[in-house]
Short mmCIF file of C-alpha atoms in Angstrom, two decimals:
data_model
loop_
_atom_site.label_atom_id
_atom_site.label_comp_id
_atom_site.label_asym_id
_atom_site.label_seq_id
_atom_site.Cartn_x
_atom_site.Cartn_y
_atom_site.Cartn_z
CA MET A 1470 129.00 100.81 121.99
CA ARG A 1471 126.79 99.09 124.48
CA THR A 1472 123.23 99.59 123.26
CA ALA A 1473 120.02 98.71 125.08
CA LEU A 1474 116.64 97.89 123.54
CA VAL A 1475 113.85 98.88 125.92
CA GLN A 1476 110.72 96.78 125.43
CA ASN A 1477 107.87 98.34 127.38
CA ASP A 1478 104.12 98.04 127.85
CA PRO A 1479 102.55 101.50 128.00
CA ALA A 1480 98.98 102.07 129.17
CA TRP A 1481 97.04 104.25 126.77
CA GLY A 1482 97.29 107.93 127.68
CA GLN A 1483 98.97 107.32 131.08
CA VAL A 1484 101.92 109.44 130.09
CA THR A 1485 103.65 110.11 133.41
CA GLU A 1486 103.34 106.51 134.60
CA ASN A 1487 104.54 105.21 131.25
CA ILE A 1488 107.68 107.34 131.41
CA ASP A 1489 108.26 106.15 134.99
CA GLN A 1490 107.99 102.55 133.71
CA ILE A 1491 110.49 103.30 130.93
CA PHE A 1492 113.04 104.80 133.35
CA GLY A 1493 112.58 101.76 135.57
CA LEU A 1494 113.35 99.43 132.67
CA MET A 1495 116.32 101.53 131.58
CA SER A 1496 117.82 101.37 135.05
CA LYS A 1497 118.17 97.58 134.69
CA GLU A 1498 120.97 97.73 132.10
CA LYS A 1499 123.96 100.04 131.93
CA ALA A 1500 124.46 101.19 128.33
CA SER A 1501 125.65 104.18 126.30
CA LEU A 1502 122.60 104.23 124.07
CA TYR A 1503 118.98 103.30 124.83
CA ILE A 1504 116.44 102.77 122.08
CA LEU A 1505 112.69 102.79 122.77
CA PRO A 1506 109.60 101.89 120.73
CA GLU A 1507 107.48 104.15 118.55
CA MET A 1508 105.01 106.35 120.50
CA CYS A 1509 106.59 104.83 123.55
CA TYR A 1510 104.94 106.78 126.38
CA THR A 1511 101.55 107.73 124.95
CA GLY A 1512 100.18 104.52 123.50
CA TYR A 1513 99.53 104.14 119.80
CA GLN A 1514 95.91 103.70 118.90
CA MET A 1515 94.57 107.20 118.38
CA ARG A 1516 90.85 107.38 117.65
CA SER A 1517 90.70 110.99 116.48
CA LYS A 1518 92.78 113.98 115.54
CA ASP A 1519 91.53 115.66 118.73
CA GLU A 1520 92.97 112.88 120.88
CA LEU A 1521 96.28 113.21 119.12
CA GLU A 1522 96.25 116.98 119.67
CA GLN A 1523 95.91 116.28 123.41
CA LEU A 1524 98.87 113.90 123.52
CA ALA A 1525 101.31 115.50 121.08
CA ASP A 1526 104.39 117.04 122.66
CA SER A 1527 106.92 119.61 121.56
CA VAL A 1528 110.63 119.09 122.19
CA GLU A 1529 110.32 121.67 124.98
CA SER A 1530 107.47 119.82 126.71
CA GLU A 1531 107.98 118.45 130.21
CA ASN A 1532 107.59 114.87 128.98
CA ILE A 1533 110.42 115.16 126.47
CA GLN A 1534 112.52 117.29 128.82
CA ARG A 1535 112.41 114.41 131.33
CA PHE A 1536 114.31 112.33 128.76
CA PHE A 1537 116.83 115.14 128.21
CA ARG A 1538 117.49 115.25 131.96
CA TRP A 1539 117.73 111.47 132.20
CA SER A 1540 120.24 111.47 129.31
CA LYS A 1541 122.42 114.10 130.98
CA GLU A 1542 122.25 112.46 134.42
CA ASN A 1543 123.13 109.03 133.04
CA ASP A 1544 125.59 110.23 130.39
CA ALA A 1545 123.78 108.09 127.81
CA ALA A 1546 121.88 108.83 124.63
CA VAL A 1547 118.20 107.97 124.25
CA ILE A 1548 116.23 107.43 121.05
CA LEU A 1549 112.47 107.32 121.49
CA GLY A 1550 109.30 107.58 119.48
CA PHE A 1551 106.62 110.14 120.33
CA PRO A 1552 103.86 112.18 118.69
CA GLU A 1553 105.62 115.47 117.93
CA ARG A 1554 103.96 118.84 117.78
CA ALA A 1555 106.18 120.88 115.46
CA ALA A 1556 106.70 124.63 115.80
CA ASP A 1557 104.07 125.24 113.12
CA GLY A 1558 101.52 123.12 114.99
CA ARG A 1559 101.67 120.13 112.64
CA ILE A 1560 101.86 116.72 114.27
CA TYR A 1561 104.30 114.03 113.18
CA ASN A 1562 105.02 110.46 114.21
CA SER A 1563 108.60 111.17 115.24
CA SER A 1564 111.74 109.71 116.72
CA ILE A 1565 114.01 111.95 118.78
CA PHE A 1566 117.67 111.15 119.36
CA ILE A 1567 118.67 112.87 122.59
CA MET A 1568 122.34 113.24 123.50
CA PRO A 1569 123.70 113.95 127.01
CA ASP A 1570 124.98 117.40 126.06
CA GLY A 1571 121.46 118.46 125.06
CA ALA A 1572 121.94 118.02 121.31
CA PHE A 1573 119.15 116.19 119.52
CA ASN A 1574 117.93 115.04 116.13
CA ILE A 1575 114.34 114.61 115.05
CA TYR A 1576 113.33 112.10 112.40
CA ARG A 1577 109.73 112.15 111.18
CA LYS A 1578 108.26 108.87 109.93
CA SER A 1579 108.46 108.72 106.14
CA HIS A 1580 106.00 105.88 105.60
CA LEU A 1581 102.79 106.23 107.60
CA PHE A 1582 100.89 103.02 108.32
CA TYR A 1583 97.16 102.47 108.11
CA LYS A 1584 95.07 105.03 110.07
CA GLU A 1585 98.15 107.09 110.94
CA LYS A 1586 97.41 108.69 107.58
CA LEU A 1587 94.25 110.17 109.05
CA PHE A 1588 96.02 111.82 111.95
CA PHE A 1589 99.68 112.50 111.22
CA GLU A 1590 101.51 114.58 108.65
CA PRO A 1591 103.82 112.55 106.41
CA GLY A 1592 107.41 112.93 107.60
CA ASN A 1593 109.31 115.76 105.95
CA THR A 1594 112.81 115.24 107.34
CA GLY A 1595 113.97 112.31 105.25
CA PHE A 1596 116.68 110.04 106.56
CA ARG A 1597 119.77 111.30 108.32
CA VAL A 1598 122.80 109.75 109.98
CA ILE A 1599 124.19 111.20 113.21
CA GLU A 1600 127.69 110.38 114.41
CA TRP A 1601 127.87 110.15 118.18
CA ARG A 1602 130.87 108.94 120.14
CA GLY A 1603 132.25 107.15 117.10
CA LEU A 1604 129.06 105.37 116.06
CA LYS A 1605 126.98 106.44 113.06
CA ILE A 1606 123.32 106.09 113.87
CA GLY A 1607 120.28 106.35 111.64
CA GLN A 1608 116.71 106.57 112.89
CA ALA A 1609 113.68 104.84 111.38
CA ILE A 1610 110.15 104.19 112.57
CA CYS A 1611 108.13 100.99 112.24
CA PHE A 1612 106.57 100.70 108.73
CA ASP A 1613 109.69 102.28 107.18
CA TRP A 1614 111.14 98.74 107.36
CA TYR A 1615 108.76 97.54 104.66
CA PHE A 1616 110.47 99.74 102.08
CA SER A 1617 113.96 98.37 101.55
CA GLU A 1618 114.99 101.80 100.27
CA SER A 1619 114.72 103.24 103.80
CA PHE A 1620 117.49 101.19 105.36
CA LYS A 1621 119.51 101.12 102.14
CA THR A 1622 119.45 104.92 102.10
CA LEU A 1623 120.69 105.03 105.69
CA ALA A 1624 123.39 102.45 104.94
CA LEU A 1625 124.61 104.43 101.93
CA MET A 1626 124.77 107.50 104.19
CA GLY A 1627 127.17 105.53 106.38
CA ALA A 1628 124.95 104.24 109.19
CA ASP A 1629 126.48 101.58 111.45
CA LEU A 1630 123.27 101.10 113.40
CA ILE A 1631 119.66 101.67 112.48
CA ALA A 1632 117.62 102.58 115.55
CA HIS A 1633 114.21 101.33 114.53
CA SER A 1634 111.41 102.28 116.92
CA CYS A 1635 108.28 100.20 116.39
CA ASN A 1636 104.77 99.30 117.45
CA LEU A 1637 104.54 96.08 115.46
CA VAL A 1638 101.38 94.01 115.38
CA MET A 1639 102.87 91.21 113.27
CA LEU A 1640 106.18 89.32 113.36
CA HIS A 1641 107.22 89.91 109.73
CA CYS A 1642 109.64 92.70 110.50
CA GLN A 1643 111.62 90.71 113.04
CA ARG A 1644 112.01 88.02 110.37
CA VAL A 1645 112.90 90.42 107.54
CA ASP A 1646 115.55 92.14 109.67
CA PHE A 1647 117.86 89.26 108.71
CA ALA A 1648 117.63 90.48 105.10
CA ARG A 1649 117.85 94.18 106.02
CA ALA A 1650 121.01 93.51 108.06
CA ILE A 1651 122.93 91.45 105.52
CA GLU A 1652 121.86 93.41 102.44
CA ASN A 1653 123.20 96.57 104.09
CA ARG A 1654 125.86 95.15 106.40
CA VAL A 1655 124.52 97.23 109.26
CA PHE A 1656 123.33 96.59 112.79
CA ILE A 1657 119.57 96.85 113.14
CA ALA A 1658 117.81 97.39 116.44
CA THR A 1659 114.08 96.86 116.02
CA VAL A 1660 112.53 97.87 119.33
CA ASN A 1661 108.94 96.90 119.86
CA ARG A 1662 106.39 97.19 122.67
CA ILE A 1663 104.29 94.37 124.10
CA GLY A 1664 100.71 94.16 125.30
CA ASP A 1665 97.20 94.76 124.01
CA GLU A 1666 95.47 98.02 123.36
CA GLU A 1667 91.69 98.06 122.97
CA ARG A 1668 89.92 101.26 122.09
CA ASP A 1669 86.27 101.54 120.99
CA GLY A 1670 86.19 97.79 120.47
CA GLU A 1671 89.21 97.62 118.13
CA LYS A 1672 91.98 95.62 119.71
CA LEU A 1673 95.63 95.71 118.72
CA HIS A 1674 98.10 93.13 119.97
CA TYR A 1675 101.76 94.19 119.94
CA THR A 1676 104.19 91.40 119.28
CA GLY A 1677 107.24 92.33 121.35
CA GLN A 1678 110.26 90.27 120.32
CA SER A 1679 112.57 93.24 119.93
CA VAL A 1680 115.61 92.14 117.95
CA CYS A 1681 119.15 93.33 117.38
CA VAL A 1682 120.74 91.83 114.27
CA ASP A 1683 124.41 92.23 113.38
CA PRO A 1684 125.75 92.91 109.85
CA LEU A 1685 126.22 89.17 109.25
CA GLY A 1686 122.62 88.37 110.16
CA ASN A 1687 123.23 87.05 113.68
CA TYR A 1688 120.46 87.83 116.15
CA LEU A 1689 122.34 89.35 119.10
CA ILE A 1690 119.04 90.00 120.86
CA ASP A 1691 115.78 88.15 120.34
CA ALA A 1692 113.55 89.31 123.19
CA PRO A 1693 110.42 87.52 124.44
CA LYS A 1694 107.05 88.28 122.88
CA THR A 1695 105.07 89.02 126.04
CA GLU A 1696 107.49 90.38 128.66
CA THR A 1697 108.91 93.83 129.18
CA GLY A 1698 112.65 94.17 129.60
CA CYS A 1699 115.86 95.96 128.77
CA PHE A 1700 118.17 93.96 126.50
CA ALA A 1701 121.72 95.06 125.70
CA ALA A 1702 124.22 94.20 122.97
CA GLU A 1703 127.60 95.49 121.87
CA ILE A 1704 127.66 97.39 118.55
CA ASP A 1705 131.08 97.27 116.88
CA PRO A 1706 131.33 99.69 113.95
CA ALA A 1707 134.34 97.81 112.56
CA LEU A 1708 131.86 95.15 111.48
CA SER A 1709 129.36 97.51 109.84
CA ARG A 1710 132.07 99.47 108.00
CA ASP A 1711 133.50 96.41 106.28
CA LYS A 1712 131.38 96.14 103.15
CA ASN A 1713 133.58 93.48 101.58
CA LEU A 1714 131.62 90.26 101.22
CA ASN A 1715 134.70 88.40 99.98
CA LYS A 1716 137.91 89.11 98.09
CA TYR A 1717 135.99 90.13 94.95
CA ASN A 1718 132.68 91.58 96.14
CA ASN A 1719 131.98 94.86 97.89
CA LEU A 1720 128.40 95.65 98.81
CA PHE A 1721 128.56 99.29 97.76
CA GLN A 1722 131.04 99.13 94.88
CA ASP A 1723 129.13 96.29 93.23
CA ARG A 1724 125.89 98.26 93.00
CA ARG A 1725 124.80 98.86 89.39
CA GLU A 1726 123.02 102.17 89.88
CA ILE A 1727 122.55 102.59 86.16
CA PHE A 1728 120.09 99.67 86.30
CA TYR A 1729 118.14 100.99 89.31
CA LYS A 1730 116.84 104.01 87.40
CA ASN A 1731 113.19 103.66 88.27
CA ILE A 1732 113.77 103.52 92.04
CA HIS A 1733 114.35 107.26 92.06
CA MET B 578 100.18 79.98 84.95
CA ARG B 579 101.55 76.64 85.96
CA THR B 580 105.27 77.12 86.51
CA ALA B 581 107.87 74.45 87.15
CA LEU B 582 111.18 74.83 88.98
CA VAL B 583 113.72 72.36 87.65
CA GLN B 584 116.35 71.43 90.24
CA ASN B 585 119.12 69.51 88.53
CA ASP B 586 122.61 68.14 89.21
CA PRO B 587 124.87 68.79 86.23
CA ALA B 588 128.24 67.10 85.84
CA TRP B 589 130.96 69.57 85.01
CA GLY B 590 131.41 70.00 81.27
CA GLN B 591 129.13 67.05 80.32
CA VAL B 592 126.94 69.31 78.27
CA THR B 593 124.90 66.86 76.20
CA GLU B 594 124.21 64.53 79.11
CA ASN B 595 123.27 67.45 81.34
CA ILE B 596 120.70 68.70 78.84
CA ASP B 597 119.33 65.16 78.55
CA GLN B 598 118.99 65.08 82.35
CA ILE B 599 117.18 68.44 82.28
CA PHE B 600 114.68 67.28 79.63
CA GLY B 601 114.11 64.15 81.70
CA LEU B 602 113.30 66.24 84.78
CA MET B 603 111.07 68.60 82.78
CA SER B 604 109.06 65.67 81.43
CA LYS B 605 107.93 64.86 84.99
CA GLU B 606 105.66 67.90 85.36
CA LYS B 607 103.33 69.49 82.83
CA ALA B 608 103.67 73.26 83.00
CA SER B 609 103.49 76.35 80.79
CA LEU B 610 106.79 77.76 82.04
CA TYR B 611 109.93 75.94 83.16
CA ILE B 612 112.69 77.73 85.06
CA LEU B 613 116.20 76.27 85.37
CA PRO B 614 119.29 77.15 87.41
CA GLU B 615 122.19 79.42 86.46
CA MET B 616 124.76 77.78 84.11
CA CYS B 617 122.40 74.85 84.15
CA TYR B 618 124.00 72.52 81.60
CA THR B 619 127.71 73.38 81.77
CA GLY B 620 128.52 73.37 85.45
CA TYR B 621 129.63 76.49 87.26
CA GLN B 622 133.16 76.38 88.54
CA MET B 623 135.33 77.70 85.73
CA ARG B 624 139.06 77.60 86.39
CA SER B 625 140.19 79.83 83.56
CA LYS B 626 138.99 82.12 80.84
CA ASP B 627 140.07 79.47 78.31
CA GLU B 628 137.75 76.90 79.85
CA LEU B 629 134.90 79.38 79.68
CA GLU B 630 135.68 80.08 76.02
CA GLN B 631 135.27 76.36 75.35
CA LEU B 632 131.88 76.13 77.02
CA ALA B 633 130.27 79.43 76.07
CA ASP B 634 127.40 79.16 73.61
CA SER B 635 125.70 81.58 71.26
CA VAL B 636 121.92 81.65 70.94
CA GLU B 637 122.37 79.86 67.59
CA SER B 638 124.42 77.03 69.10
CA GLU B 639 123.07 73.48 68.99
CA ASN B 640 122.84 73.36 72.80
CA ILE B 641 120.60 76.40 73.01
CA GLN B 642 118.67 75.39 69.89
CA ARG B 643 117.76 72.13 71.63
CA PHE B 644 115.85 74.22 74.17
CA PHE B 645 114.15 76.21 71.40
CA ARG B 646 112.97 72.95 69.84
CA TRP B 647 111.84 71.57 73.20
CA SER B 648 109.87 74.77 73.85
CA LYS B 649 108.11 74.58 70.50
CA GLU B 650 107.37 70.86 70.77
CA ASN B 651 105.97 71.20 74.29
CA ASP B 652 104.28 74.58 73.77
CA ALA B 653 105.94 75.83 76.95
CA ALA B 654 108.42 78.59 77.72
CA VAL B 655 111.83 77.83 79.22
CA ILE B 656 114.10 80.15 81.18
CA LEU B 657 117.63 78.87 81.71
CA GLY B 658 121.05 80.09 82.70
CA PHE B 659 124.08 79.55 80.43
CA PRO B 660 127.43 81.11 79.57
CA GLU B 661 126.59 83.27 76.58
CA ARG B 662 128.96 84.15 73.78
CA ALA B 663 127.63 87.44 72.42
CA ALA B 664 127.92 88.48 68.77
CA ASP B 665 130.99 90.56 69.61
CA GLY B 666 132.71 87.57 71.25
CA ARG B 667 132.25 88.77 74.83
CA ILE B 668 131.06 86.22 77.35
CA TYR B 669 128.27 86.88 79.83
CA ASN B 670 126.62 84.93 82.62
CA SER B 671 123.17 85.02 81.03
CA SER B 672 119.60 83.87 81.35
CA ILE B 673 117.59 83.22 78.21
CA PHE B 674 113.80 83.24 78.16
CA ILE B 675 112.71 81.05 75.25
CA MET B 676 109.13 81.16 74.02
CA PRO B 677 107.44 78.46 71.88
CA ASP B 678 107.12 80.77 68.87
CA GLY B 679 110.89 81.24 68.78
CA ALA B 680 110.92 84.65 70.47
CA PHE B 681 113.47 85.06 73.25
CA ASN B 682 114.91 87.53 75.73
CA ILE B 683 118.45 87.58 77.06
CA TYR B 684 119.26 88.97 80.50
CA ARG B 685 122.93 89.29 81.45
CA LYS B 686 123.81 89.06 85.15
CA SER B 687 124.16 92.54 86.62
CA HIS B 688 125.98 91.57 89.81
CA LEU B 689 128.83 89.13 89.25
CA PHE B 690 129.83 87.00 92.24
CA TYR B 691 133.33 86.16 93.39
CA LYS B 692 135.60 84.74 90.65
CA GLU B 693 132.98 85.30 87.97
CA LYS B 694 134.56 88.74 87.85
CA LEU B 695 137.72 87.16 86.43
CA PHE B 696 135.94 85.43 83.58
CA PHE B 697 132.67 87.15 82.67
CA GLU B 698 131.78 90.60 81.41
CA PRO B 699 129.45 92.51 83.73
CA GLY B 700 125.91 92.33 82.38
CA ASN B 701 124.94 95.20 80.11
CA THR B 702 121.24 94.51 79.52
CA GLY B 703 119.79 95.75 82.79
CA PHE B 704 116.48 94.41 83.99
CA ARG B 705 113.52 93.88 81.71
CA VAL B 706 110.00 92.53 82.06
CA ILE B 707 108.47 90.37 79.33
CA GLU B 708 104.75 89.78 79.11
CA TRP B 709 103.95 86.28 77.92
CA ARG B 710 100.48 84.75 77.86
CA GLY B 711 99.23 87.26 80.40
CA LEU B 712 102.06 86.93 82.90
CA LYS B 713 104.76 89.58 83.31
CA ILE B 714 108.07 87.89 83.92
CA GLY B 715 111.41 89.36 84.95
CA GLN B 716 114.70 87.48 84.86
CA ALA B 717 117.46 87.62 87.48
CA ILE B 718 120.53 85.52 88.18
CA CYS B 719 121.81 84.34 91.55
CA PHE B 720 123.79 87.12 93.34
CA ASP B 721 121.37 89.75 91.97
CA TRP B 722 119.16 88.76 94.93
CA TYR B 723 121.61 90.31 97.38
CA PHE B 724 120.84 93.78 96.02
CA SER B 725 117.26 94.61 96.94
CA GLU B 726 117.24 97.14 94.10
CA SER B 727 117.27 94.30 91.53
CA PHE B 728 113.90 92.82 92.42
CA LYS B 729 112.45 96.22 93.34
CA THR B 730 113.36 97.47 89.87
CA LEU B 731 111.63 94.48 88.27
CA ALA B 732 108.58 94.92 90.50
CA LEU B 733 108.31 98.60 89.60
CA MET B 734 108.50 97.56 85.93
CA GLY B 735 105.41 95.45 86.57
CA ALA B 736 106.82 91.95 87.08
CA ASP B 737 104.41 89.35 88.45
CA LEU B 738 107.08 86.69 88.68
CA ILE B 739 110.84 86.91 89.06
CA ALA B 740 112.52 83.93 87.42
CA HIS B 741 115.69 83.71 89.48
CA SER B 742 118.22 81.18 88.15
CA CYS B 743 120.85 80.29 90.76
CA ASN B 744 123.87 78.26 91.73
CA LEU B 745 123.67 78.99 95.46
CA VAL B 746 126.27 77.69 97.88
CA MET B 747 124.53 79.05 100.99
CA LEU B 748 120.91 79.09 102.17
CA HIS B 749 120.60 82.84 102.80
CA CYS B 750 118.78 83.59 99.56
CA GLN B 751 116.03 81.05 100.17
CA ARG B 752 115.47 82.71 103.56
CA VAL B 753 115.58 86.29 102.23
CA ASP B 754 113.09 85.49 99.47
CA PHE B 755 110.38 85.94 102.10
CA ALA B 756 111.43 89.61 102.33
CA ARG B 757 111.89 90.01 98.58
CA ALA B 758 108.40 88.62 97.95
CA ILE B 759 106.47 90.71 100.47
CA GLU B 760 108.41 93.94 99.95
CA ASN B 761 107.57 93.76 96.23
CA ARG B 762 104.34 91.75 96.29
CA VAL B 763 105.65 89.50 93.54
CA PHE B 764 106.12 85.80 93.03
CA ILE B 765 109.73 84.71 93.26
CA ALA B 766 111.04 81.45 91.83
CA THR B 767 114.58 80.85 93.05
CA VAL B 768 115.78 77.80 91.16
CA ASN B 769 118.96 76.19 92.43
CA ARG B 770 121.03 73.13 91.55
CA ILE B 771 122.22 70.44 93.94
CA GLY B 772 125.42 68.47 94.24
CA ASP B 773 129.13 69.06 94.70
CA GLU B 774 131.63 70.34 92.21
CA GLU B 775 135.34 69.86 92.91
CA ARG B 776 137.90 71.31 90.56
CA ASP B 777 141.64 71.60 91.30
CA GLY B 778 140.95 70.84 94.92
CA GLU B 779 138.38 73.61 95.46
CA LYS B 780 135.02 72.13 96.31
CA LEU B 781 131.68 73.88 96.00
CA HIS B 782 128.53 72.45 97.53
CA TYR B 783 125.25 73.63 96.01
CA THR B 784 122.38 73.88 98.43
CA GLY B 785 119.34 72.95 96.34
CA GLN B 786 116.13 73.91 98.14
CA SER B 787 114.62 75.74 95.21
CA VAL B 788 111.75 77.88 96.46
CA CYS B 789 108.71 79.58 95.02
CA VAL B 790 107.30 82.30 97.28
CA ASP B 791 104.02 84.07 96.66
CA PRO B 792 103.42 87.83 97.11
CA LEU B 793 102.22 87.28 100.69
CA GLY B 794 105.36 85.38 101.66
CA ASN B 795 103.95 81.87 101.49
CA TYR B 796 106.41 79.23 100.30
CA LEU B 797 104.47 77.41 97.56
CA ILE B 798 107.53 75.28 96.83
CA ASP B 799 110.34 74.43 99.24
CA ALA B 800 112.30 71.68 97.49
CA PRO B 801 114.72 69.26 99.15
CA LYS B 802 118.38 70.18 99.54
CA THR B 803 119.95 67.09 98.01
CA GLU B 804 117.52 65.66 95.45
CA THR B 805 116.84 66.61 91.87
CA GLY B 806 113.28 67.18 90.81
CA CYS B 807 110.70 69.24 88.99
CA PHE B 808 108.37 71.18 91.28
CA ALA B 809 105.33 73.07 90.01
CA ALA B 810 103.16 75.86 91.41
CA GLU B 811 100.36 78.04 90.10
CA ILE B 812 101.23 81.72 89.54
CA ASP B 813 98.18 83.98 89.73
CA PRO B 814 98.92 87.53 88.54
CA ALA B 815 95.82 88.86 90.31
CA LEU B 816 97.78 88.43 93.53
CA SER B 817 100.97 90.16 92.34
CA ARG B 818 99.08 93.08 90.80
CA ASP B 819 97.28 93.98 93.99
CA LYS B 820 99.76 96.31 95.71
CA ASN B 821 97.29 97.38 98.39
CA LEU B 822 98.50 96.23 101.79
CA ASN B 823 95.32 97.44 103.46
CA LYS B 824 92.68 100.15 102.99
CA TYR B 825 95.24 102.92 103.49
CA ASN B 826 98.57 101.57 102.25
CA ASN B 827 99.71 100.86 98.70
CA LEU B 828 103.19 99.47 98.20
CA PHE B 829 104.01 101.67 95.22
CA GLN B 830 102.03 104.81 96.01
CA ASP B 831 103.49 104.98 99.52
CA ARG B 832 107.08 105.11 98.29
CA ARG B 833 108.82 108.37 99.22
CA GLU B 834 111.20 108.62 96.29
CA ILE B 835 112.33 112.07 97.34
CA PHE B 836 114.00 110.44 100.33
CA TYR B 837 115.73 107.66 98.34
CA LYS B 838 117.94 110.10 96.47
CA ASN B 839 121.23 108.36 97.05
CA ILE B 840 120.08 104.99 95.72
CA HIS B 841 120.37 106.31 92.20
#
């Protein structure tokens, strides 16, 4: 499946313009699946719960419905990060997987980073794998990468590809994705934004360099650090479903769960 | 604690000479703890179960007792890999942690690699952490690294340092140790041999490059690929016991075990 990583540069709070920018970037590559960063059209650096209340969207909101329409019109799925207002009013740092027929899946970030803990509810969905057009896709958001259990859980659930929406301010994740890919024999798409965001004197620099790593650890995509773009790669599930490392070793069968007792 | 990684080049089956070489290398650096490769004095590439029977040693064997004496005489602990003949006659790919007072701990490799499965019993000890002179040390052997659960289990048991005895034929592990160190905030000492081993026409090339990585991902030791040596670094448990990533995030407290259900 041809999959595109959309590396954008949103302006804080300029929601409509940011979505226009995203659609412009997406139009540059024809793909079946587009993956976008965390909080991709709002900006990231909330300063208060009130600000977040202003920007949070429900699935039915016009902003999210624009992506549903785009998906249908282009017959392609879109996975994007956004601040989600749930039916009960709680706000999550979420990723929505939108399919052309209007189906969708919401994943809510399990591991909140830094000041997100002040503003967002901890994710309550857990990890899930969605099969779409023959590819099994798991969603994850930014800091989830730090906990190897996140991607391992998705791999054990059968994921071929982990759609990992990020707002990374360091380059550690892009480096560790080599490990995450080979230890799980999955494709990983870490999609990051670029640019700076300065609010009340606190400046965050986003590191770009979105990467797509194949199950053998090859970097199929290694995007620039300071330019927006849409970068596509082919995801072949035959590669992610072969968990044999050699004639004697199988990644899943060789696990010694009895010795991992204290992980769960 | 000053810890030395001993990168040697054993000749297949030349047990006495190999141990002499090891003691020669160890004499080059003064340390409190010495860590050696997997199967460090026998060579690795067994061709049959019979060959392994010939080389396997009990803890009481003269070969292993030489290390006990060395430990006592030098008032330093030694962790080394060897083919262990257990009391019931079974043979394991083991690591023994020998302390100067004669105490010891055996760890038996949990994840057997490639043809080891034909010759060795799967390890039955599981992972364990031993506190010695204020440092909490966990043992692991080579292919265990591939399974992130191995080092995570040791970290959750309180390990400051993972003494990882290897016979690596690729360079992936040395690269992934960056991830293993930061995702667990532990010190990792991956100790590898160098040299080639050709038996019945099948040649293995060992990649050397023993590394010691600190909990922040810094490579304190990054040894050469083709030279023997003894390389020392200082292990400070204050660094491995601080699991706070920032004011809001703690590596252990932030785990969402409820979502890792399928790992165990």
